[in-house]
mmCIF file of C-alpha atoms and ligand atoms in Angstrom:
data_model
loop_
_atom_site.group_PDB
_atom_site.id
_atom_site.type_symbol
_atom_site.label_atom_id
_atom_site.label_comp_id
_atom_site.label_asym_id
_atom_site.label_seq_id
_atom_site.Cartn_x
_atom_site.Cartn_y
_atom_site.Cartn_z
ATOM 1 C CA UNK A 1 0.000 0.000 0.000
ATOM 2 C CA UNK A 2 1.145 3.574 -0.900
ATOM 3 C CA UNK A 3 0.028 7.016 -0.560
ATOM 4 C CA UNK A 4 -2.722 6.082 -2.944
ATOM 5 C CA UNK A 5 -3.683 2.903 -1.279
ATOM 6 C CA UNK A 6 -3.907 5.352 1.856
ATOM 7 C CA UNK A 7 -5.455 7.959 0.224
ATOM 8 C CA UNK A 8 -8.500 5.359 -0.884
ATOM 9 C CA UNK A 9 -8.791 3.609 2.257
ATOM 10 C CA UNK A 10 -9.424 7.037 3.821
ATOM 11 C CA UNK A 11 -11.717 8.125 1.545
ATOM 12 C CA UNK A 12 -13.665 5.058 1.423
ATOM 13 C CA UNK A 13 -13.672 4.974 5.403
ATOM 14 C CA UNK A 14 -15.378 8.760 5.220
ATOM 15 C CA UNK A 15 -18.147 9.698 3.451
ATOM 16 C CA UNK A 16 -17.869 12.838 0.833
ATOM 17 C CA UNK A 17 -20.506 14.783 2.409
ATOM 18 C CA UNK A 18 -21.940 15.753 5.630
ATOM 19 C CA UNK A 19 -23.282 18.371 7.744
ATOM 20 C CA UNK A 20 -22.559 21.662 6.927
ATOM 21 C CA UNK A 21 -19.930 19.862 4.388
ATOM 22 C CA UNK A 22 -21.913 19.953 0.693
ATOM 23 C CA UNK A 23 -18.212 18.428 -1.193
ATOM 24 C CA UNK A 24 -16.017 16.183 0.948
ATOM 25 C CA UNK A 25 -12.756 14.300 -0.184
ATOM 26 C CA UNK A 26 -11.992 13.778 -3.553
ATOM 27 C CA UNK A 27 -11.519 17.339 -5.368
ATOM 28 C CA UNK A 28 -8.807 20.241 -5.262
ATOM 29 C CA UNK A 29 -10.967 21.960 -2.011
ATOM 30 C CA UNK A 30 -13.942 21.320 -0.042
ATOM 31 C CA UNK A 31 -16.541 22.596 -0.034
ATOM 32 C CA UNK A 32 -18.187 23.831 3.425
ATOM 33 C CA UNK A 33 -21.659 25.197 3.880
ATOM 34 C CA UNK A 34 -22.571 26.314 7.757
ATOM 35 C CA UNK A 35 -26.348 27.007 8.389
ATOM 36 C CA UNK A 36 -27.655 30.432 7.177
ATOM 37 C CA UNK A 37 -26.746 33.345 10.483
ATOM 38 C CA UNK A 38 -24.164 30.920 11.993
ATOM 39 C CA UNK A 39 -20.486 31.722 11.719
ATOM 40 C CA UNK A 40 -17.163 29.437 11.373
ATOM 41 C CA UNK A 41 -14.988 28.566 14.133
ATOM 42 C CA UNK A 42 -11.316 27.316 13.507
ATOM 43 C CA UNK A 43 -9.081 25.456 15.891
ATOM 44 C CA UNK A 44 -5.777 23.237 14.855
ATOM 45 C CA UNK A 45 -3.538 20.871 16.684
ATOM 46 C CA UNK A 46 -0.596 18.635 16.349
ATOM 47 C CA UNK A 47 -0.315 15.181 17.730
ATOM 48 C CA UNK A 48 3.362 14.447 17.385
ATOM 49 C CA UNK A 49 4.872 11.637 18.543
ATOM 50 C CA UNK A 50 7.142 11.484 21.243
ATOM 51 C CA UNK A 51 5.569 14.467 22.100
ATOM 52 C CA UNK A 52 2.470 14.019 22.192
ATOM 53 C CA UNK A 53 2.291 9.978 22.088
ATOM 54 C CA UNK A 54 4.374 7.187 22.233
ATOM 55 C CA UNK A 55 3.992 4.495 19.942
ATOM 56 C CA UNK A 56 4.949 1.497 21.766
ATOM 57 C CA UNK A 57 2.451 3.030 24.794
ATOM 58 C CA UNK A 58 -0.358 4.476 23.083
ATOM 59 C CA UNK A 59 -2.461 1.977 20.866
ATOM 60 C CA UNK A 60 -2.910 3.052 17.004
ATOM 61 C CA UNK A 61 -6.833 3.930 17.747
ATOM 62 C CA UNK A 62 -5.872 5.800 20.719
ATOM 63 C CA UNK A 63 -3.677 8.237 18.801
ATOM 64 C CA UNK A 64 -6.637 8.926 15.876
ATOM 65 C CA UNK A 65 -8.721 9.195 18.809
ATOM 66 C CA UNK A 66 -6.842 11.704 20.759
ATOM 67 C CA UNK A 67 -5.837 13.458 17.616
ATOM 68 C CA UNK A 68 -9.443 14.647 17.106
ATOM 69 C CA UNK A 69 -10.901 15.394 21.112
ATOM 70 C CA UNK A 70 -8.630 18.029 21.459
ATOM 71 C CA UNK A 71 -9.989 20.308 18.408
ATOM 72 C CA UNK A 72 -13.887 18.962 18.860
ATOM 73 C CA UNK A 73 -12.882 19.992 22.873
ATOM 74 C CA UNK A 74 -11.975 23.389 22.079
ATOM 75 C CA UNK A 75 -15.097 23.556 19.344
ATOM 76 C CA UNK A 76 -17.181 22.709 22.754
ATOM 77 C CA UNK A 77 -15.784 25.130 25.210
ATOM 78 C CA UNK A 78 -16.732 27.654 22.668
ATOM 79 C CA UNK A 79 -20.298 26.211 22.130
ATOM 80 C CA UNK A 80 -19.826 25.132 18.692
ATOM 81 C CA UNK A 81 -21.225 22.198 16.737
ATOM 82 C CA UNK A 82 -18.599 20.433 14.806
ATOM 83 C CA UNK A 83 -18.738 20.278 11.352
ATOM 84 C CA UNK A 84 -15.424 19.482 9.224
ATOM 85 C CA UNK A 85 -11.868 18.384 9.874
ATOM 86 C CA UNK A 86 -8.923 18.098 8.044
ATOM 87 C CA UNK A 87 -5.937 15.678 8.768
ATOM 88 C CA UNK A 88 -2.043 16.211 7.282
ATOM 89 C CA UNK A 89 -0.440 12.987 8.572
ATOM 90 C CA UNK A 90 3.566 12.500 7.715
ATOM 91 C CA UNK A 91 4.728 9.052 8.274
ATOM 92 C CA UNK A 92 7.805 7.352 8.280
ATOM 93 C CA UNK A 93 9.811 6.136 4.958
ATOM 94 C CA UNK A 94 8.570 1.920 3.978
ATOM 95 C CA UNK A 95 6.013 2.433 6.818
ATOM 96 C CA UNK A 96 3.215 2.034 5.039
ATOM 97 C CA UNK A 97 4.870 -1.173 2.598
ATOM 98 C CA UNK A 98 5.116 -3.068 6.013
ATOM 99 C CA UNK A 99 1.962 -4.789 7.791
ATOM 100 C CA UNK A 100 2.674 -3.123 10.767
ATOM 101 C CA UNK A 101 2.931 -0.210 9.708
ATOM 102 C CA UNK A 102 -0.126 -0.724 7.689
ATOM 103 C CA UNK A 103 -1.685 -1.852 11.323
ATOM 104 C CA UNK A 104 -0.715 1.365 12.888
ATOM 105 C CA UNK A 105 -2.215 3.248 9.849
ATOM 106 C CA UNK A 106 -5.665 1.368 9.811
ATOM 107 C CA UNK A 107 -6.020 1.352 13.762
ATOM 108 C CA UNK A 108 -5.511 5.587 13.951
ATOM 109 C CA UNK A 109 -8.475 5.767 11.274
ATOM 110 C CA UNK A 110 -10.318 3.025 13.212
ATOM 111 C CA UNK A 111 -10.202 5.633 16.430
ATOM 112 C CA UNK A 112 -10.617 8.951 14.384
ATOM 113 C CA UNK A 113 -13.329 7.596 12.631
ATOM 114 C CA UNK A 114 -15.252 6.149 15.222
ATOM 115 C CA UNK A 115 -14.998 9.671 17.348
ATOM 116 C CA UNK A 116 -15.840 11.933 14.002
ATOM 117 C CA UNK A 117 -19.213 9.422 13.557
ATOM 118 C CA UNK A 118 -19.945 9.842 17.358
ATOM 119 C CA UNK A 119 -19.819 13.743 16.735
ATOM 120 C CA UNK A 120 -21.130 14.635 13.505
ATOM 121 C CA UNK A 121 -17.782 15.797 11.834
ATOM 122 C CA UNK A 122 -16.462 15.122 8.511
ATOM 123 C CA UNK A 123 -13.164 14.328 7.887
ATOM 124 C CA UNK A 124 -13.358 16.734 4.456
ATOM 125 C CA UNK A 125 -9.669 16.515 3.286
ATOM 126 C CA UNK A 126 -6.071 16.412 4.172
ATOM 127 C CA UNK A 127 -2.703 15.780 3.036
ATOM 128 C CA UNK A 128 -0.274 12.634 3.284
ATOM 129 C CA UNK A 129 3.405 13.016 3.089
ATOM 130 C CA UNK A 130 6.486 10.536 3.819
ATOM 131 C CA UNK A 131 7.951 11.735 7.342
ATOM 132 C CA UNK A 132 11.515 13.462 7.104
ATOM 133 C CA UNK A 133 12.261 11.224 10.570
ATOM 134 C CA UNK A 134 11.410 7.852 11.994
ATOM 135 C CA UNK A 135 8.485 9.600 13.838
ATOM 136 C CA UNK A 136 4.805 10.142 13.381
ATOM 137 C CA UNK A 137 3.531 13.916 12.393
ATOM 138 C CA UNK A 138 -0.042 14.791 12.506
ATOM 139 C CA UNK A 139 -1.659 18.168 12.743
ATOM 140 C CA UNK A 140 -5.597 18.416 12.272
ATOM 141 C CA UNK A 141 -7.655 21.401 11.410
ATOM 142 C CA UNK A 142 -11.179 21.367 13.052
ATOM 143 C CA UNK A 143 -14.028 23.193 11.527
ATOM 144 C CA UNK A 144 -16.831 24.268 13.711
ATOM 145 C CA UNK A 145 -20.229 26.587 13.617
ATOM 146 C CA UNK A 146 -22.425 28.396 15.893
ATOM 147 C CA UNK A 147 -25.443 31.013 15.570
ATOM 148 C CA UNK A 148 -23.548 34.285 14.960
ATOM 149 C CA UNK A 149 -22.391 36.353 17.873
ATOM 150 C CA UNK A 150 -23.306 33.616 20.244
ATOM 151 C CA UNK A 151 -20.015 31.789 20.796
ATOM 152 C CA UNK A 152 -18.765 31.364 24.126
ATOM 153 C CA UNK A 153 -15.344 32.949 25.141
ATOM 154 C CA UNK A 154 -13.061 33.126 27.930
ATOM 155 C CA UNK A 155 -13.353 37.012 28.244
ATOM 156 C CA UNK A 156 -16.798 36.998 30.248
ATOM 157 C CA UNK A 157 -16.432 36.349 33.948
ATOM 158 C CA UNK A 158 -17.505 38.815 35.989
ATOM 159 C CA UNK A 159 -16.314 38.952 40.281
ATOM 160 C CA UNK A 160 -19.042 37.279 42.146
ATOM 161 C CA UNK A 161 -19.708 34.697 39.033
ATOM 162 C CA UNK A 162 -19.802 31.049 40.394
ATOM 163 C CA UNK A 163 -17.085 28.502 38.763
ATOM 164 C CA UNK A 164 -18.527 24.825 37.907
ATOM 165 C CA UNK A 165 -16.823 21.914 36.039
ATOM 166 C CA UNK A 166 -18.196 19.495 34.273
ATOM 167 C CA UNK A 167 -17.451 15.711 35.185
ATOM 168 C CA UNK A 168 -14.228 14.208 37.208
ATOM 169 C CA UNK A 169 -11.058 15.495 37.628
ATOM 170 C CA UNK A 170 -7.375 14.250 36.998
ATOM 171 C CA UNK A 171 -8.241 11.008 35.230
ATOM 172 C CA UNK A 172 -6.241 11.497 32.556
ATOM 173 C CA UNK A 173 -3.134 11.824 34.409
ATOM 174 C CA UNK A 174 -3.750 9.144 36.824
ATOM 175 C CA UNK A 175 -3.946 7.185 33.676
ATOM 176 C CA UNK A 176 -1.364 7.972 32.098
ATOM 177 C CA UNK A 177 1.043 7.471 35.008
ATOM 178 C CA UNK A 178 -0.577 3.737 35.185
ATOM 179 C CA UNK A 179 0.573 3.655 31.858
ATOM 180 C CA UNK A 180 4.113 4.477 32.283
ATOM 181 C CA UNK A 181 4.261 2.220 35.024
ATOM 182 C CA UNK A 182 3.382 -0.871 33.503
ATOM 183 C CA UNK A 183 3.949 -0.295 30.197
ATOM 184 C CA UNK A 184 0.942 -1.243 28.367
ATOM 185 C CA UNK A 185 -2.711 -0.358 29.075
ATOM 186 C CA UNK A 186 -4.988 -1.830 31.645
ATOM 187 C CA UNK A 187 -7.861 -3.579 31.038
ATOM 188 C CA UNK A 188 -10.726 -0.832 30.981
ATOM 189 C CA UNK A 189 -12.690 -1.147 34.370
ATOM 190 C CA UNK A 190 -15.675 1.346 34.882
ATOM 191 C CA UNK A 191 -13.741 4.286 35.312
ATOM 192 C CA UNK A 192 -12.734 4.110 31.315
ATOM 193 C CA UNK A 193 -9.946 4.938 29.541
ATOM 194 C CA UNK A 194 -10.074 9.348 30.682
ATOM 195 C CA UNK A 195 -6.429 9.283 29.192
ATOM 196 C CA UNK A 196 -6.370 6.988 26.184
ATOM 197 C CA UNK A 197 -10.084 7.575 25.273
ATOM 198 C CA UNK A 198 -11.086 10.587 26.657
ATOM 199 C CA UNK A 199 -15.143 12.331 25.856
ATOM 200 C CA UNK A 200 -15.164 15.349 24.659
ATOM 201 C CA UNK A 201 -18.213 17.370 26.227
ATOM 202 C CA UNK A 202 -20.049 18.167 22.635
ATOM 203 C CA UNK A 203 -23.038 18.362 24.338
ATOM 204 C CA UNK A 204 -22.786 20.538 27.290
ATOM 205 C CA UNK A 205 -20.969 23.283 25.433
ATOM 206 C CA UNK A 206 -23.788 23.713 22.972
ATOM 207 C CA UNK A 207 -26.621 23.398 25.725
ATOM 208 C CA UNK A 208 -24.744 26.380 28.294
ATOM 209 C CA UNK A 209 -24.961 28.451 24.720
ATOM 210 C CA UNK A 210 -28.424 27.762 23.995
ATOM 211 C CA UNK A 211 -29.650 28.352 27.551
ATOM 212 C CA UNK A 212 -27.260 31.638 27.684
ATOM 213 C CA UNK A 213 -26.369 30.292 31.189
ATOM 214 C CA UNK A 214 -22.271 30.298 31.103
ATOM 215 C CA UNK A 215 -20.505 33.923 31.503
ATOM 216 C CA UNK A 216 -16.941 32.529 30.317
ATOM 217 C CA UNK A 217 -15.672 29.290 29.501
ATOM 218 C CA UNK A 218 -12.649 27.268 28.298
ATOM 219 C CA UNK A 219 -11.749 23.442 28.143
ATOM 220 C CA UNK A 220 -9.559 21.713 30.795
ATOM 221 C CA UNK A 221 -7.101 20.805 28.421
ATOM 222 C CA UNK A 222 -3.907 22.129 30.187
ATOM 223 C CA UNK A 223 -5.413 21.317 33.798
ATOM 224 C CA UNK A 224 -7.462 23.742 36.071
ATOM 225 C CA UNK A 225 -4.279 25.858 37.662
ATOM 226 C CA UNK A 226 -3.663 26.607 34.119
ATOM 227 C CA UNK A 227 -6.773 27.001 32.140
ATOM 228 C CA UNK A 228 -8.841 29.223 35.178
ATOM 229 C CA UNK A 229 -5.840 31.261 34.931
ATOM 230 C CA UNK A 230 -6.144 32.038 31.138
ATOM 231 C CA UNK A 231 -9.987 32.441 31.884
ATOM 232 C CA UNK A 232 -9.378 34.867 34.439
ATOM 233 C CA UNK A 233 -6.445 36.983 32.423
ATOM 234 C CA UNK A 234 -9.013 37.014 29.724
ATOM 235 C CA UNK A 235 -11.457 38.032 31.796
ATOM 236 C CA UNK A 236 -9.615 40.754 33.890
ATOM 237 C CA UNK A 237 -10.386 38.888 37.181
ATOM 238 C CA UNK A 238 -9.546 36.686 39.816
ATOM 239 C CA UNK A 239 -10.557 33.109 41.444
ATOM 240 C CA UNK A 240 -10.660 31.410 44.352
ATOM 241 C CA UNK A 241 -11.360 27.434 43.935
ATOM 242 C CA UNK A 242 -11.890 25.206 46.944
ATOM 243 C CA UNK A 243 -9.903 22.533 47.198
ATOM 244 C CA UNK A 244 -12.758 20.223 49.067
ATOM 245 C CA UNK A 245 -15.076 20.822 46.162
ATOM 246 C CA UNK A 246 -12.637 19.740 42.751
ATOM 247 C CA UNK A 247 -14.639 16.344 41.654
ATOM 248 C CA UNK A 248 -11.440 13.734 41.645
ATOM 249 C CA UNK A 249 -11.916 10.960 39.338
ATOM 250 C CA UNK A 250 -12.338 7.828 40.564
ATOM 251 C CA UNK A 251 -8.938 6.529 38.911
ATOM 252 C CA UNK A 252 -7.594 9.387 41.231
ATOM 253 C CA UNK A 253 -8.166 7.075 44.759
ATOM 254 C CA UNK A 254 -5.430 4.720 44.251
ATOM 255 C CA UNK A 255 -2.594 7.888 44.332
ATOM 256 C CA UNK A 256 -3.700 9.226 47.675
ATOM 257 C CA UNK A 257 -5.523 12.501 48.545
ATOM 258 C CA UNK A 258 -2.292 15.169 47.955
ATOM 259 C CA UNK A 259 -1.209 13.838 44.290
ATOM 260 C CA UNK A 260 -5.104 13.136 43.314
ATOM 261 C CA UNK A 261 -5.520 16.723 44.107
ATOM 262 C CA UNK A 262 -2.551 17.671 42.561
ATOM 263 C CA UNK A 263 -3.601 15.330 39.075
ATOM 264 C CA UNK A 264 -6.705 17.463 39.541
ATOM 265 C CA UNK A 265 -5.705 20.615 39.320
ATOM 266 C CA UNK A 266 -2.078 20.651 37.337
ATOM 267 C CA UNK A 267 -2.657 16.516 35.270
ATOM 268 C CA UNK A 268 -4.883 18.502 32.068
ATOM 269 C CA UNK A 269 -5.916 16.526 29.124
ATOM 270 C CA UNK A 270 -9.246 15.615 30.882
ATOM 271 C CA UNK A 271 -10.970 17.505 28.354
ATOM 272 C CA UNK A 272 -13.422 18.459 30.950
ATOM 273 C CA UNK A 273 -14.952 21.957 30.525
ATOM 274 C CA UNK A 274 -14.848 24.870 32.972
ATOM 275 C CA UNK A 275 -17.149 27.940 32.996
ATOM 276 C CA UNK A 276 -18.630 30.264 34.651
ATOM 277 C CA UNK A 277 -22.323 32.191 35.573
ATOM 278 C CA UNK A 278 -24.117 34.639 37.514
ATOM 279 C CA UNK A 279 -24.682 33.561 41.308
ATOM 280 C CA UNK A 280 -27.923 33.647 40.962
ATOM 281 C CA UNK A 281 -28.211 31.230 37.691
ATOM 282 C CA UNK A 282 -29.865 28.025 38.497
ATOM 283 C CA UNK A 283 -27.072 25.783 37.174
ATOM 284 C CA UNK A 284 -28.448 22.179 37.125
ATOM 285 C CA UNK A 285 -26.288 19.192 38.781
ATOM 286 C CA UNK A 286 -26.697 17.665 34.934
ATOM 287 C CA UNK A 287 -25.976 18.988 32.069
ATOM 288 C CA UNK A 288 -26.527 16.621 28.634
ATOM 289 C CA UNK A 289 -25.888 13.305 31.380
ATOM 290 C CA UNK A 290 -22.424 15.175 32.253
ATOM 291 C CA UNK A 291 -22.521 16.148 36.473
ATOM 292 C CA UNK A 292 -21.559 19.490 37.054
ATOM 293 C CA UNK A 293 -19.838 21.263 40.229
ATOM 294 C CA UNK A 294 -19.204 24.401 41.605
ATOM 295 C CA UNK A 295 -15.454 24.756 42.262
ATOM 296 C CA UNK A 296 -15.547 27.847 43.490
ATOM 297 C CA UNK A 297 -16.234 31.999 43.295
ATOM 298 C CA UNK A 298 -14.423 34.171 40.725
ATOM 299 C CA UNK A 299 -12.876 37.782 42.914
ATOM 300 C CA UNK A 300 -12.466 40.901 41.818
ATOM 301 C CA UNK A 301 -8.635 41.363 40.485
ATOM 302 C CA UNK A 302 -6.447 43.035 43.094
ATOM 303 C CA UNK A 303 -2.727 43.118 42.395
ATOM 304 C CA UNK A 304 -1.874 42.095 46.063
ATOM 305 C CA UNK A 305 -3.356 38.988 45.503
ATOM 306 C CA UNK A 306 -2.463 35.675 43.561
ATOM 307 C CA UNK A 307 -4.438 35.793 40.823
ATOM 308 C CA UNK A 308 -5.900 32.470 41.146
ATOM 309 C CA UNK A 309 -6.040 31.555 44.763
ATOM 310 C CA UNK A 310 -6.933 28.013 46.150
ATOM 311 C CA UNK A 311 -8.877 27.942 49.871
ATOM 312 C CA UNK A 312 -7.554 24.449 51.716
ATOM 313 C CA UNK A 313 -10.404 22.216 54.137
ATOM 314 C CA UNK A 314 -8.979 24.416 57.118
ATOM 315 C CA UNK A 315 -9.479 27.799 55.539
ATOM 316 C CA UNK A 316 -6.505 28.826 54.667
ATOM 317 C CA UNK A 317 -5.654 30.269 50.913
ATOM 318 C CA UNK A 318 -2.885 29.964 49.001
ATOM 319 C CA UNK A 319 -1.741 30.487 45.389
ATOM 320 C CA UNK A 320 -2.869 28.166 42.760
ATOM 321 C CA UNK A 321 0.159 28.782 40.897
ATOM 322 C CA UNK A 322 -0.269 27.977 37.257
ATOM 323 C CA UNK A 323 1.363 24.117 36.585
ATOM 324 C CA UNK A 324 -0.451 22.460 34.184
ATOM 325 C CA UNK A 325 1.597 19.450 33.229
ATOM 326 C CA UNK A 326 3.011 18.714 29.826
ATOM 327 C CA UNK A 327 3.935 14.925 29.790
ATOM 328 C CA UNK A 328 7.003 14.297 26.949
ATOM 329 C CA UNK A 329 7.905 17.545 27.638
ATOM 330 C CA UNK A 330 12.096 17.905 27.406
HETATM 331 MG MG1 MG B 401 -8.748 24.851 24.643
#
């Protein structure tokens, strides 16, 4: 199989049209139509191995997986509805001439395509090229819409707005450090795969737009110390969180209360949203089946304060200093 061969298995795996996507794969452009009054929205990422995955730790499916939650994540946290992507993928020299290779290759479409029928998006186009390394490149455009003017953005918190999250914290970490340990994955139990397999929250993002409830929001992509802390900078605020109210996911028990907390708050990649609304919204406990909780109160900025502060069981604050966690990282 060659770039070809590659180039028809893909196209046969994805259907040529979709919606909001009137001409799919197979000509110089596609073709994209959003609903009439809705607007685009744009987001791009790389999944680059070594960097970003490992291939003797992260299974084939995993990587096409992951390589499209982080773009439909970001689509959420802004409220959109997901309508396109499209995929450059380098590979390695002979890669695709050996069956393992060939594996790898079908496996990352197996996950990619299983995630883009679960959401709605079409994979509309790409670009395949041999790899200049030994390595796996892939960078992914995602193509979202929403009614115009209604998106949700980072810049709206307001002091005395509550701050909820959606779902369990620091899964993904406490995943991933299984991972490391033993080498290969573990069997999924109920808790899921948060850091091979994580959900992106397609639903709740669109539903906090439609019901006009969320003041701000953002995805929990680089962990809570991190992403509240963009919120708030974009929002010219502050934050305190309390530590006895962060949801810790269940994968979270086995690496005691200090580093479950700390997987909570710094782990990221839990793909979790976080936003905020007026104290006085009625913010349900469930939003689209995902549990929401109130983490804590966004503050007025004042320069002799941490921006983000974090208030312990006892009472006592400290700074939340920003440390969301890049695994690979050199
Ligand atoms: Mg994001």
């Amino acid at each position: 199989m060659g770039e070809l061969g590659l180039i028809e298995q893909i196209r046969s795996r994805f259907s040529a049209r979709g919606r909001g996507v009137a001409l799919g794969i197979g000509d110089d452009c596609a073709i994209l139509r959003p609903p009439a009054g809705h607007e685009v929205l744009v987001t791009t990422d790389f999944s680059l191995e070594n960097r970003h995955f490992r291939r003797e730790l992260h299974p084939a499916k995993s990587v096409g997986h992951r390589c499209l939650v982080r773009g439909l994540s970001d689509l959420t946290a802004m409220g959109a509805t997901p309508v396109a992507a499209f995929l450059s993928l380098a590979l390695p020299g002979d890669f695709l001439k050996a069956r393992k290779g060939q594996r790898w290759v079908a496996g990352f479409f197996e996950g990619l395509h299983l995630l883009a029928e679960q959401s709605g998006t079409t994979l509309a186009g790409g670009d395949t090229s041999e790899s200049p390394a030994d390595l796996i490149f892939a960078d992914i455009v995602l193509i979202g819409s929403a009614p115009r003017g209604r998106s949700l953005r980072r810049s709206g918190a307001r002091a005395g707005d509550e701050i909820y999250v959606t779902g369990a914290l620091g899964g993904a970490h406490a995943e991933l450090s299984a991972l490391l340990g033993l080498g290969r994955a573990a069997r999924a139990g109920a808790a899921g795969h948060p850091h091979l397999y994580p959900e992106p929250r397609l639903g709740v993002g669109a539903e906090l737009m439609r019901r006009g409830m969320a003041t701000a929001a953002i995805d929990l992509s680089d962990g809570v110390s991190t992403d509240l802390a963009h919120l708030c900078e974009a929002s010219g605020v502050g934050a305190e969180v309390e530590e006895g109210a962060i949801p810790l996911h269940p994968l979270t028990k086995r690496l005691g209360r200090k580093k479950a907390l700390d997987a909570a708050l710094n782990g990221g990649e839990d793909y979790e949203l976080l936003f905020t609304a007026r104290a006085g919204a009625r913010v349900p406990g469930r939003i689209a089946g995902v549990a929401i909780t109130r983490i804590g109160t966004i503050r007025k900025r004042n320069a002799r304060v941490p921006r983000v502060v974090i208030r312990g069981a006892a009472g006592e604050v400290r700074e939340l200093m920003p440390a969301g966690w890049q695994h690979f990282s050199s």
